[in-house]
CSV table of N, CA and C in Angstrom, one decimal:
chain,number,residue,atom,x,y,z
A,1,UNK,N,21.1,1.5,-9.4
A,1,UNK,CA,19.9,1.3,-10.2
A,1,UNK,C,18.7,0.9,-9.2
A,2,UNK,N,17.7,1.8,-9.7
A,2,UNK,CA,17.0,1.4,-8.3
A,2,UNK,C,15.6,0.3,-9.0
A,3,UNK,N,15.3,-0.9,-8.2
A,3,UNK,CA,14.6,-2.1,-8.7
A,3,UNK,C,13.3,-2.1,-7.6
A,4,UNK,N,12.3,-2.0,-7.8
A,4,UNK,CA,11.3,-2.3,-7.0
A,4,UNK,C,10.4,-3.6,-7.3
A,5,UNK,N,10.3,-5.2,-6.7
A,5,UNK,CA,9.8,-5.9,-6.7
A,5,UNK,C,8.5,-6.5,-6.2
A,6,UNK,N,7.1,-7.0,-6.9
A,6,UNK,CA,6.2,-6.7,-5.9
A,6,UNK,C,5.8,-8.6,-6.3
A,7,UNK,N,5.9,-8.7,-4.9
A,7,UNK,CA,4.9,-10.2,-4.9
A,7,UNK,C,3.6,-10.7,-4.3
A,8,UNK,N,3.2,-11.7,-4.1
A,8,UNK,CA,2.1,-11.6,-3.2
A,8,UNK,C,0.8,-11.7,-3.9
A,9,UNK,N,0.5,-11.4,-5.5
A,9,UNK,CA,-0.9,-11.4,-5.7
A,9,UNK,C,-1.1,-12.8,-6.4
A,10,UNK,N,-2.6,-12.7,-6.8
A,10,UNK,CA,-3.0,-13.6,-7.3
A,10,UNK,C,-5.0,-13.6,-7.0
A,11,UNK,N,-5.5,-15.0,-7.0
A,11,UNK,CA,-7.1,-15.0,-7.5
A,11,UNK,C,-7.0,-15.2,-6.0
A,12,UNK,N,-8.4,-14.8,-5.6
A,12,UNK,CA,-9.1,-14.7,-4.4
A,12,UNK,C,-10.7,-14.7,-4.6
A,13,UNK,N,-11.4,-14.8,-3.6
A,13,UNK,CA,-12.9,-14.8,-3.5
A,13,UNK,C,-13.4,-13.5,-2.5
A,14,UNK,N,-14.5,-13.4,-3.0
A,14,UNK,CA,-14.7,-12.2,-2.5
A,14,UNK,C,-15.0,-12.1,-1.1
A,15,UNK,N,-14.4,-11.0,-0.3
A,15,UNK,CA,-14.1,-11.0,1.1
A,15,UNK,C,-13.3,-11.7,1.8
A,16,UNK,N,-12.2,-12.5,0.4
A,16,UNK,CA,-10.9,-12.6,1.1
A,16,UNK,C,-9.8,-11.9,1.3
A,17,UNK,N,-8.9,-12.3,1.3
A,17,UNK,CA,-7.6,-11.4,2.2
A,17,UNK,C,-6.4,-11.5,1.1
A,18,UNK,N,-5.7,-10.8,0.6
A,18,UNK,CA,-4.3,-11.0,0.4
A,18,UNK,C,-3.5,-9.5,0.8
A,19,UNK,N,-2.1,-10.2,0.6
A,19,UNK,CA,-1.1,-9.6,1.1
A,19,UNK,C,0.1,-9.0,0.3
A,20,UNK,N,0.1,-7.8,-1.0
A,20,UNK,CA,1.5,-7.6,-1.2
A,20,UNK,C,2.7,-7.0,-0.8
A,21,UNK,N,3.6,-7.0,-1.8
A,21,UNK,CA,5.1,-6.8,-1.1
A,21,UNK,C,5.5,-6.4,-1.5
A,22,UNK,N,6.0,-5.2,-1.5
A,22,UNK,CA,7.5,-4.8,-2.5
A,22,UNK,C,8.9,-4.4,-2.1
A,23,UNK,N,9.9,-4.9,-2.8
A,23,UNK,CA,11.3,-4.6,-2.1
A,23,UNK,C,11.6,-4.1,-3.2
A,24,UNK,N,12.3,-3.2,-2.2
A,24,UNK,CA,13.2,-2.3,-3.3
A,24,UNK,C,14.4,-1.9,-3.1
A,25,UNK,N,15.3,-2.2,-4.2
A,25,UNK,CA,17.0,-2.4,-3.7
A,25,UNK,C,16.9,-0.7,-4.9
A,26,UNK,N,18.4,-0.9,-4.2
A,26,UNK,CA,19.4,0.4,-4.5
A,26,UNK,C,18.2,1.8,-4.5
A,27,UNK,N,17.7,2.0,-3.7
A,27,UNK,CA,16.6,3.0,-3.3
A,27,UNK,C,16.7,3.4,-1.8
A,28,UNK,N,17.3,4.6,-1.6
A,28,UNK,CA,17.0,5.1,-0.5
A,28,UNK,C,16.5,7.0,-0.2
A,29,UNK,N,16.1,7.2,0.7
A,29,UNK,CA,15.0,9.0,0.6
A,29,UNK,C,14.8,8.7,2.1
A,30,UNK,N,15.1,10.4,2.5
A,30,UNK,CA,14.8,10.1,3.5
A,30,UNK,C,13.6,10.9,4.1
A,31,UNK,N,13.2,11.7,3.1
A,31,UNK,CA,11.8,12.1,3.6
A,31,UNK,C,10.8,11.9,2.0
A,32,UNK,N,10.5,11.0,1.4
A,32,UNK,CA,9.6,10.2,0.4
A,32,UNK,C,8.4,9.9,0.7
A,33,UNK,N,7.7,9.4,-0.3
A,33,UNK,CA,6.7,8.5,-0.2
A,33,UNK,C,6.5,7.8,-1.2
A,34,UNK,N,6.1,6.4,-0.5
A,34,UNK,CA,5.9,5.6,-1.6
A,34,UNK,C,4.4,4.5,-1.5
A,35,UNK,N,4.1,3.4,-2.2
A,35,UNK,CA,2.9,3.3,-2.3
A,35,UNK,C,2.3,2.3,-3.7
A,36,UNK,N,0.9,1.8,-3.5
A,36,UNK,CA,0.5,0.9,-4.3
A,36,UNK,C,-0.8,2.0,-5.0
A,37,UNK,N,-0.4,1.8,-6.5
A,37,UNK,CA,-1.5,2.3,-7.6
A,37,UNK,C,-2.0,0.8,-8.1
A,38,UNK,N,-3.1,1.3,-8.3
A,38,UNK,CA,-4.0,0.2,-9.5
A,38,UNK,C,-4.3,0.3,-11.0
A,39,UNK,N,-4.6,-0.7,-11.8
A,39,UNK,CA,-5.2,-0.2,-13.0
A,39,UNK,C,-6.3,-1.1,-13.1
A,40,UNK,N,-7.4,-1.2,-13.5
A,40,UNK,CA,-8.3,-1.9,-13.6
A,40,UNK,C,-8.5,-1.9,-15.5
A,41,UNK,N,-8.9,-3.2,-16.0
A,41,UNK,CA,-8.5,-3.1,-17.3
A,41,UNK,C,-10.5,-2.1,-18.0
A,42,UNK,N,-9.2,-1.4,-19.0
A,42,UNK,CA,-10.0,-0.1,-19.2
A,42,UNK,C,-10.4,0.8,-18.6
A,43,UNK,N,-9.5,1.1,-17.5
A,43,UNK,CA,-9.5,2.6,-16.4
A,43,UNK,C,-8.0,2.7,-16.2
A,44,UNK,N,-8.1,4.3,-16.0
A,44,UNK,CA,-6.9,5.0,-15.7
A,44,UNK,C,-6.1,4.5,-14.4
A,45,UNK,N,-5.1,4.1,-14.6
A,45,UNK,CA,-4.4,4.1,-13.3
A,45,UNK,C,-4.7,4.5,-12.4
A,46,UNK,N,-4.7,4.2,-10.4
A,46,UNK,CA,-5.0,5.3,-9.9
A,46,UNK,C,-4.9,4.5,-8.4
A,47,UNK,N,-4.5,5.7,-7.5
A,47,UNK,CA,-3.8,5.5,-6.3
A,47,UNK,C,-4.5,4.7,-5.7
A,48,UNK,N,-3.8,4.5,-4.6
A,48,UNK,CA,-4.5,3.1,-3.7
A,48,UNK,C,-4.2,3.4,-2.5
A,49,UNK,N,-2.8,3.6,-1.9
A,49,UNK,CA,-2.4,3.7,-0.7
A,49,UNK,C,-0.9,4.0,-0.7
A,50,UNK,N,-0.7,5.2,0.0
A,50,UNK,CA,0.9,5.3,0.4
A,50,UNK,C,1.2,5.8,1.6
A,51,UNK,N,2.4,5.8,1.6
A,51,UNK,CA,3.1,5.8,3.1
A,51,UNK,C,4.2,6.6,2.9
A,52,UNK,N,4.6,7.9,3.9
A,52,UNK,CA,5.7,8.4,3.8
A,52,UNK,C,7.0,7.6,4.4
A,53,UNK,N,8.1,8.5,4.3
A,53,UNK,CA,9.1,7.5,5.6
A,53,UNK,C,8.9,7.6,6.7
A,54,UNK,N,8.4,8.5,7.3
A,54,UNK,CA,8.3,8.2,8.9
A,54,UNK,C,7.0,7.3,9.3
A,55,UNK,N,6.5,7.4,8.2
A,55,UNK,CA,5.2,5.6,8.6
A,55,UNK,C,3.8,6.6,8.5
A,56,UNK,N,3.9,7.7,7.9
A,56,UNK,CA,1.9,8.2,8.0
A,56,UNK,C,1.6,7.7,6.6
A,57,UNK,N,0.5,7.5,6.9
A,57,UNK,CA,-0.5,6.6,6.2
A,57,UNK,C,-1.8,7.2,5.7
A,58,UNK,N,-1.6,7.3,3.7
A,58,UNK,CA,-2.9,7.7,3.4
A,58,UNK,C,-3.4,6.5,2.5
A,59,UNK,N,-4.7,6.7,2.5
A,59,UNK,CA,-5.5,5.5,2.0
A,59,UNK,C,-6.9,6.1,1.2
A,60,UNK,N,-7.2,5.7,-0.2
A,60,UNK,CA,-7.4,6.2,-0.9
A,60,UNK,C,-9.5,5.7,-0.7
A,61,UNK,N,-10.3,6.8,-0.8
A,61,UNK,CA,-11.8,6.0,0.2
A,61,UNK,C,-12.4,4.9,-0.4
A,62,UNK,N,-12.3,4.6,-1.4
A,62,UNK,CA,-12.5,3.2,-1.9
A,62,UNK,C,-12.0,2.0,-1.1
A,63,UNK,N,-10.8,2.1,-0.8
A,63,UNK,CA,-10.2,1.3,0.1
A,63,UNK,C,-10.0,1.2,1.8
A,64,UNK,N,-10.7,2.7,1.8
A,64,UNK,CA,-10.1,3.2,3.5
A,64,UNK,C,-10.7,2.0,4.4
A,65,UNK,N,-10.2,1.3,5.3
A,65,UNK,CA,-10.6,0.2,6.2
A,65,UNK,C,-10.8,-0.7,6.4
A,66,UNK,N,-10.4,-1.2,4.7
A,66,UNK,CA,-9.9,-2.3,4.3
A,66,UNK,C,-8.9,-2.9,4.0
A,67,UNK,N,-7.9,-2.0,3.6
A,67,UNK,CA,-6.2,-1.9,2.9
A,67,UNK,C,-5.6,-1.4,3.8
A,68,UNK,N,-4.3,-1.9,4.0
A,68,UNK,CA,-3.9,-1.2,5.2
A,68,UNK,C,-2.1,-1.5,4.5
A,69,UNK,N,-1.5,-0.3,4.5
A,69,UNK,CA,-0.1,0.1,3.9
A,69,UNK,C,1.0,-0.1,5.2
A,70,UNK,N,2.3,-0.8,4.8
A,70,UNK,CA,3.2,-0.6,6.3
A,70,UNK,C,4.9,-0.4,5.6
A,71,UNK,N,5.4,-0.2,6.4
A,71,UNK,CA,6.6,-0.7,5.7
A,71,UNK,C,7.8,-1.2,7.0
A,72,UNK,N,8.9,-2.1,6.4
A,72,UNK,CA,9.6,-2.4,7.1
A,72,UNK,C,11.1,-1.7,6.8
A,73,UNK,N,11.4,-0.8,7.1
A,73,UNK,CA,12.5,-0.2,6.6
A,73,UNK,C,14.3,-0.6,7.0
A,74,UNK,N,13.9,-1.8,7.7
A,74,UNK,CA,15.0,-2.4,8.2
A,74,UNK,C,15.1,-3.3,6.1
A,75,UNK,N,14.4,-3.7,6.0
A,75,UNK,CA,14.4,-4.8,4.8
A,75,UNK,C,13.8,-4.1,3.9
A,76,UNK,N,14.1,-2.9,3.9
A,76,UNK,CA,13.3,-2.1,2.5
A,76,UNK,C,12.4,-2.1,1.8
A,77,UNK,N,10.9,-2.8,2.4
A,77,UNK,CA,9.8,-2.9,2.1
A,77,UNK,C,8.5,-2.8,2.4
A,78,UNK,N,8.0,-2.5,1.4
A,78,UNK,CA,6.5,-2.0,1.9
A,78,UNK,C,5.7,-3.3,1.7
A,79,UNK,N,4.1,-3.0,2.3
A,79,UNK,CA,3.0,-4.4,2.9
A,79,UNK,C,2.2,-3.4,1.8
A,80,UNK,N,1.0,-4.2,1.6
A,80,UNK,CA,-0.6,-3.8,1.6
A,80,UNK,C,-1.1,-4.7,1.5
A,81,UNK,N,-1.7,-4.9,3.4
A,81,UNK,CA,-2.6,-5.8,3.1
A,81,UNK,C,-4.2,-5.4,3.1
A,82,UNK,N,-4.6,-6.2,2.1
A,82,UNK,CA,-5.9,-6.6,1.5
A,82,UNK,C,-7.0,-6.9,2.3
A,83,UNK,N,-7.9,-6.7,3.1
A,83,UNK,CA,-9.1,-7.3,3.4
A,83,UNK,C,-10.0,-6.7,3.1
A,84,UNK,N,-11.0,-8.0,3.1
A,84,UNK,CA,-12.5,-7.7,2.5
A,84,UNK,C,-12.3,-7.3,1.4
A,85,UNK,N,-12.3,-8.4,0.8
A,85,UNK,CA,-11.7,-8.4,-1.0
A,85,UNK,C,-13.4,-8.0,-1.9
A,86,UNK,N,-13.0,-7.0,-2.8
A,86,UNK,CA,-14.5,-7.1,-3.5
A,86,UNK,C,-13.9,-7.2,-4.9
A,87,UNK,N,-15.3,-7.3,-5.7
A,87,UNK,CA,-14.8,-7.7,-7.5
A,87,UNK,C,-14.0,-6.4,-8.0
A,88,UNK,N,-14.7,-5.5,-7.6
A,88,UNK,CA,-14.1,-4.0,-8.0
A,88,UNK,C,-12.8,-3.9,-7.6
A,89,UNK,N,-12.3,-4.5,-6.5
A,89,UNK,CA,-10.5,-4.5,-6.3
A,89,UNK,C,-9.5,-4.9,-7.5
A,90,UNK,N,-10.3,-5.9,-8.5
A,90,UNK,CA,-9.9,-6.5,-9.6
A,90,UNK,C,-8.7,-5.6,-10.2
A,91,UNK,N,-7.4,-6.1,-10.7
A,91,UNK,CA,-7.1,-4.6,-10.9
A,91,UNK,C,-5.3,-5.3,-11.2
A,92,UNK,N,-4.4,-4.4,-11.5
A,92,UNK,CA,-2.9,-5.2,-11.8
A,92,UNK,C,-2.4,-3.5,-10.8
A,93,UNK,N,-1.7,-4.1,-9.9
A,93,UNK,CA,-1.5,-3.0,-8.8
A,93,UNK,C,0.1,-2.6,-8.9
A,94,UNK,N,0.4,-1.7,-8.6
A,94,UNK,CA,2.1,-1.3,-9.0
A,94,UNK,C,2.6,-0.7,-7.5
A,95,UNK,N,4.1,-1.0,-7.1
A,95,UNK,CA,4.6,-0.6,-6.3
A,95,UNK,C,5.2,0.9,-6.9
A,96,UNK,N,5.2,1.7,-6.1
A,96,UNK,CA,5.6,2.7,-6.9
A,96,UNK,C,6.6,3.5,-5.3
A,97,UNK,N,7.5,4.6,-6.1
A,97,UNK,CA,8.4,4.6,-4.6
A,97,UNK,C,9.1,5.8,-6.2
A,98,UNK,N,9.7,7.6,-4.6
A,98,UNK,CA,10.8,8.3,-5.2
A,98,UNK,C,10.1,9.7,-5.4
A,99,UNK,N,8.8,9.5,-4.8
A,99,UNK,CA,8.1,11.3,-4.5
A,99,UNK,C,8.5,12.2,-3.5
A,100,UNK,N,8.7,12.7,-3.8
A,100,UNK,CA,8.9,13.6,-2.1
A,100,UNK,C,8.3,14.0,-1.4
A,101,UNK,N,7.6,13.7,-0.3
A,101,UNK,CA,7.0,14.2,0.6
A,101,UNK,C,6.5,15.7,0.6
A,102,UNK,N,5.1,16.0,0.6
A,102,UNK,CA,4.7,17.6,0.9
A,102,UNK,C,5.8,18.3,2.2
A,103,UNK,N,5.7,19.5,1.9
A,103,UNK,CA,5.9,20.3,3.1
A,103,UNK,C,4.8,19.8,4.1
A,104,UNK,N,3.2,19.8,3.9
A,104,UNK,CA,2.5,19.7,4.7
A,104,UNK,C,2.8,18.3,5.2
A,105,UNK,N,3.6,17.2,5.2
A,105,UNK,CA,3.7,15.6,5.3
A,105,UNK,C,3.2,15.0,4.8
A,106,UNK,N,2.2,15.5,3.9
A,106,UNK,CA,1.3,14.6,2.8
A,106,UNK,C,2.3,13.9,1.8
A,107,UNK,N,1.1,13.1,1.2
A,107,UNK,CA,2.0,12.6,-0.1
A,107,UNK,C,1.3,12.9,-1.6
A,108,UNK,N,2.3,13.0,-2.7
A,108,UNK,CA,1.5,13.0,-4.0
A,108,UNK,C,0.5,11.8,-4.4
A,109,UNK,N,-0.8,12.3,-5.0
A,109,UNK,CA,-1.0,11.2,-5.7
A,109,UNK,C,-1.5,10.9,-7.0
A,110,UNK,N,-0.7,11.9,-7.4
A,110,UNK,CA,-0.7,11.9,-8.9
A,110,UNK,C,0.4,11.0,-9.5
A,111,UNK,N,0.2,9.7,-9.8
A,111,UNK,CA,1.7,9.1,-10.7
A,111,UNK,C,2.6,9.7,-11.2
A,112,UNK,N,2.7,11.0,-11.5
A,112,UNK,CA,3.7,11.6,-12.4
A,112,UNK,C,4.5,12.1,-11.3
A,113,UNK,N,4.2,12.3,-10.1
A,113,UNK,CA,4.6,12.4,-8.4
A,113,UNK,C,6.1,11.2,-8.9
A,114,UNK,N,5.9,9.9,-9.0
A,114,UNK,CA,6.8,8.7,-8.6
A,114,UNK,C,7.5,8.3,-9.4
A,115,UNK,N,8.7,8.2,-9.4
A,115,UNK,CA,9.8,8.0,-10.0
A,115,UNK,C,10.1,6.4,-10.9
A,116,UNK,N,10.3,6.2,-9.2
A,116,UNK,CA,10.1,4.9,-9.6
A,116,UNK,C,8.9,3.8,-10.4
A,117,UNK,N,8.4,2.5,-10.5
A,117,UNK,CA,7.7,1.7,-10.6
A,117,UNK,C,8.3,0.0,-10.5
A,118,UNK,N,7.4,-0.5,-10.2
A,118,UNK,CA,7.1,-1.3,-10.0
A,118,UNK,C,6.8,-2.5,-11.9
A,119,UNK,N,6.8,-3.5,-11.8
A,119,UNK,CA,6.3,-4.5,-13.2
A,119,UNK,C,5.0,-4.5,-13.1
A,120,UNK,N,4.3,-4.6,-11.7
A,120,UNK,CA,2.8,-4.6,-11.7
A,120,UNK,C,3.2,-5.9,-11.4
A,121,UNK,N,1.9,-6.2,-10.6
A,121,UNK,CA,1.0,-7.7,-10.1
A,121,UNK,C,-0.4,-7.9,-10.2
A,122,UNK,N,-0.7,-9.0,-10.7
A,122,UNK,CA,-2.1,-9.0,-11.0
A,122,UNK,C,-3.3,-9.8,-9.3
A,123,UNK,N,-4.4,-8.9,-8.9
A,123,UNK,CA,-4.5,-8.9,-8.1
A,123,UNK,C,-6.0,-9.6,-8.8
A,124,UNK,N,-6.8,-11.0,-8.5
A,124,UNK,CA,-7.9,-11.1,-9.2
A,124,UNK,C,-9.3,-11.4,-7.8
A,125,UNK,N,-10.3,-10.5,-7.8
A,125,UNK,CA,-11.4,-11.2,-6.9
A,125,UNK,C,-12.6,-11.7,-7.3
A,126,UNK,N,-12.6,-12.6,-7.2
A,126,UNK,CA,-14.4,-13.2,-8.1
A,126,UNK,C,-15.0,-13.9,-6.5
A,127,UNK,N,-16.1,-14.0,-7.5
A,127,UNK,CA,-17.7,-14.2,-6.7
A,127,UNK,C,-17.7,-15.6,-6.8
């Protein structure tokens, strides 16, 4: 049974920093992608950042050069960290993991792409 756990959020001020996490047991792919979606209350769900297995990295332009996706695949886990926190990051963020990787190396980023999920973490930035 495959469990993905995400920790790490919480309230922040704006142009601060946080850090999430997610592990994920009984889950393994060896050419996947997996990755952090948001939902902001009263908007559609919607991608953030993912990472294939061999470590390429896409980042969605709202976030590009500020979020930064990794993973540690010795410990089965993926990062996103957070800088330069704004109000609009506001948002309950989900680990998600179990796409398959494009032919081209890309990744999906349509949620219906990901198998798995995550419970969600609530990520808050005020002024």
């Amino acid at each position: 049974q495959v469990q993905l756990v995400e920790s790490g959020g919480g309230s922040v001020q704006v142009g601060g920093s946080l850090r999430l996490s997610c592990a994920a047991s009984g889950y393994t792919c060896s050419r996947c992608c997996m990755g952090w979606f948001r939902q902001a209350a009263g908007k559609q769900r919607e991608w953030v950042s993912l990472i294939t297995t061999s470590g390429r990295t896409f980042h969605a332009d709202s976030v590009k050069g500020r979020f930064t996706i990794s993973q540690d695949s010795a410990k089965n886990t993926q990062y996103l960290q957070m800088n330069s926190l704004k109000a609009e990051d506001t948002a309950m963020y989900y680990c998600a993991a179990g796409a398959s990787a494009l032919t081209s190396g890309a990744c999906w980023v349509a949620e219906g792409a990901y198998k798995y999920w995550g419970q969600g973490i609530q990520v808050t930035v005020s002024s």
